[in-house]
Amino acid sequence: MIDLDGIDPGLQAGVTALAAEMRAQGYQRSDPVREIPALLGDRWTTLILLVLDIGCWRHAELRRVLGRLGAEGRISQRVLTLKLRTLERDGLVRRLSTADVPPKVSYELNDLGRSLVGESRRLIDWVQGNAARIAAAREAFDRQRTPSALS
Amino acid sequence: MIDLDGIDPGLQAGVTALAAEMRAQGYQRSDPVREIPALLGDRWTTLILLVLDIGCWRHAELRRVLGRLGAEGRISQRVLTLKLRTLERDGLVRRLSTADVPPKVSYELNDLGRSLVGESRRLIDWVQGNAARIAAAREAFDRQRTPSALS
DNA sequence: CAGCATCCTCGGCGATACTG
DNA sequence: CAGTATCGCCGAGGATGCTG
C-alpha cells in the first residue's frame, strides 16, 4: 500500500510499521503527525496555554501579559482572538462572557487543555535540558562553515 | 521586572513564577518556548524525524518515503535539504557522504535526535488518544456557529 | 544523486480603524 | 472591552533548471 521500490528490505519493514502506527485509532488516513504543527507550531499558542494554565484571564489582561513574557513582541488583538477561538473550537479552552456593554470576556483551560499543557511542558523541559548541547552543536557547525581566518 | 498593572494578585504570582521558569537554565532572556515551534512547528520535521528513527536513509529514498507517508504531498528537494541541514546544525542528525560522483549522501539520527523523537512520539500519542474528543469539540463548535436550518 | 540559485505562491501575523 | 474588516509584509515552501 505504500509501494517502496528499490529500498532496503529492513527499512521497508520499518516504514510499514510506522504507517500502521500513524493510521491507528481515530485517524484513518490522515496522520496525527500533522496535528502537531497545527496545535503547537505557531508563534503564540504554546505561550498562551502556559499563561492560561495559571488561571482565568480577561482578553485584554492576557494580551498584556503575553506581551511581557518572552521576547516575541506584543500579540495583535486580532491574532489573540483567532488563537483563542481555535483553542475553544478544539475543546481546550472555555470562553466565559457576560452580555454587558462593554462586554467582559474571560478564558480558562478545561481538562483537555490542562492535559495538553502537561505534554508541552515536557517538551519545554527537554529543550531546556538539552539547550547547552544544541547550542554547542550549532556553534561547531557554524565554525566549520565559516572559514573565517583559516590561513 | 514584568510590571503588571491592574491584574489580580493571585495571577501576578503565577506569571512571576512562569517567567522565572522560562528564564531557568541555559536560556537567559529568551524563552525555550519559542524553540518548540522552531523545532517541530513546520510541515515536515516531525515526520522526517520519525522516518530517520527507522534507520539510515539516502536523500532520495527519504524523499520518496516522506511523499508516501501522510497526506502531505511530496516534499521538494530544496526543502528536504534545508530541513536536514537544520537538523544537522542542531546536532540531531548525522550526515554521511562519500566523495564520489555522483555523490552518495546518507542521514541518520544520533542520540540527541532519538531522544527528541521519543518526546515527539509522546505528543503524537496524546493527539491520537484525544482525537475523538477534539473531533467532537470541533463538530459541536461548528454546529453552533452554523445556524443551518435553525427555523 | 545531491545541492544550489531563482522565481513564485500562499498563509500567518501585525497595524489600523470601526462597531456593539 | 472584545470582536471584525481591511490592508500589507514577510517567510515557509513548491517548481524548475543548472552543476559537480
Coordinates of N, CA and C (backbone and C1' of nucleotides) in Angstrom, one line a residue, chain C:
Chain C
dC1 P 19.3 8.9 -9.2 O5' 20.2 9.6 -8.1 C5' 21.2 8.7 -7.4 C4' 22.0 9.6 -6.5 C3' 21.1 10.4 -5.6 O3' 21.8 10.4 -4.3 C1' 22.5 11.9 -6.9
dA2 P 20.9 10.9 -3.0 O5' 21.4 12.4 -2.8 C5' 22.7 12.6 -2.4 C4' 23.1 14.0 -2.6 C3' 22.2 15.1 -1.8 O3' 23.1 15.7 -0.9 C1' 22.6 15.8 -4.1
dG3 P 22.5 16.9 0.0 O5' 22.8 18.2 -0.9 C5' 24.1 18.6 -1.1 C4' 24.2 19.8 -2.0 C3' 23.5 21.0 -1.5 O3' 24.5 22.0 -1.4 C1' 22.9 20.6 -3.8
dC4 P 24.1 23.4 -0.6 O5' 23.8 24.4 -1.7 C5' 24.8 24.7 -2.7 C4' 24.2 25.5 -3.8 C3' 23.4 26.7 -3.4 O3' 24.0 27.8 -3.9 C1' 22.2 25.4 -5.0
dA5 P 23.5 29.3 -3.5 O5' 22.7 29.8 -4.8 C5' 23.2 29.5 -6.1 C4' 22.3 30.0 -7.1 C3' 21.5 31.3 -6.7 O3' 21.5 32.2 -7.8 C1' 20.0 29.6 -7.3
dT6 P 20.8 33.6 -7.6 O5' 19.3 33.5 -8.2 C5' 19.2 32.9 -9.5 C4' 17.8 32.7 -9.9 C3' 16.8 33.8 -9.4 O3' 16.2 34.4 -10.6 C1' 15.9 31.6 -8.9
dC7 P 15.3 35.7 -10.3 O5' 13.8 35.2 -10.3 C5' 13.4 34.3 -11.4 C4' 12.1 33.7 -11.0 C3' 11.0 34.6 -10.4 O3' 9.8 34.6 -11.2 C1' 11.2 32.7 -9.1
dC8 P 8.7 35.6 -10.9 O5' 7.6 34.8 -10.2 C5' 7.2 33.5 -10.7 C4' 6.4 32.7 -9.6 C3' 5.3 33.6 -9.0 O3' 4.0 33.1 -9.2 C1' 6.6 32.4 -7.4
dT9 P 2.8 33.9 -8.7 O5' 2.2 32.9 -7.6 C5' 2.4 31.5 -7.7 C4' 1.9 30.8 -6.4 C3' 0.7 31.5 -5.7 O3' -0.2 30.5 -5.3 C1' 2.5 31.4 -4.2
dC10 P -1.7 31.0 -4.8 O5' -1.6 30.6 -3.3 C5' -0.9 29.5 -2.8 C4' -0.7 29.6 -1.4 C3' -1.8 30.2 -0.6 O3' -2.2 29.4 0.5 C1' 0.2 31.3 -0.1
dG11 P -3.5 29.6 1.3 O5' -3.0 29.8 2.8 C5' -2.0 28.9 3.3 C4' -1.3 29.5 4.4 C3' -2.3 30.1 5.5 O3' -1.8 29.8 6.8 C1' -0.8 31.8 4.8
dG12 P -2.6 30.1 8.1 O5' -1.5 30.9 9.0 C5' -0.2 30.4 9.1 C4' 0.7 31.4 9.8 C3' 0.1 32.1 11.0 O3' 1.1 32.3 12.0 C1' 0.5 33.7 9.4
dC13 P 0.6 32.7 13.5 O5' 0.8 34.3 13.4 C5' 2.1 34.8 13.2 C4' 2.0 36.3 12.9 C3' 1.2 37.1 13.9 O3' 2.1 37.9 14.7 C1' 0.8 37.8 11.6
dG14 P 1.5 38.9 15.8 O5' 1.6 40.3 15.0 C5' 2.9 40.7 14.4 C4' 2.7 42.1 13.8 C3' 2.0 43.1 14.7 O3' 2.8 44.4 14.6 C1' 0.8 42.9 12.6
dA15 P 2.3 45.6 15.5 O5' 1.4 46.5 14.5 C5' 1.9 46.8 13.2 C4' 0.9 47.8 12.5 C3' 0.2 48.8 13.5 O3' 0.3 50.1 13.0 C1' -1.4 47.6 12.3
dT16 P -0.3 51.3 14.0 O5' -1.8 51.6 13.3 C5' -1.9 51.6 11.9 C4' -3.4 51.6 11.5 C3' -4.2 52.4 12.4 O3' -4.8 53.5 11.7 C1' -5.2 50.3 12.0
dA17 P -5.7 54.6 12.5 O5' -7.2 54.2 12.1 C5' -7.5 53.7 10.8 C4' -8.9 53.2 10.7 C3' -9.9 54.0 11.6 O3' -11.1 54.2 10.8 C1' -10.0 51.7 12.2
dC18 P -12.2 55.2 11.4 O5' -13.4 54.2 11.8 C5' -13.9 53.3 10.7 C4' -14.7 52.2 11.3 C3' -15.8 52.6 12.3 O3' -17.1 52.2 11.7 C1' -14.6 50.8 13.2
dT19 P -18.5 52.5 12.5 O5' -18.7 51.1 13.3 C5' -19.4 50.0 12.7 C4' -19.7 49.0 13.8 C3' -20.7 49.4 14.8 O3' -21.8 48.4 14.8 C1' -18.8 48.6 15.9
dG20 P -23.2 48.8 15.4 O5' -23.2 47.8 16.7 C5' -23.0 46.4 16.5 C4' -22.9 45.7 17.9 C3' -24.0 46.2 18.9 O3' -24.3 45.1 19.7 C1' -21.8 46.7 19.7

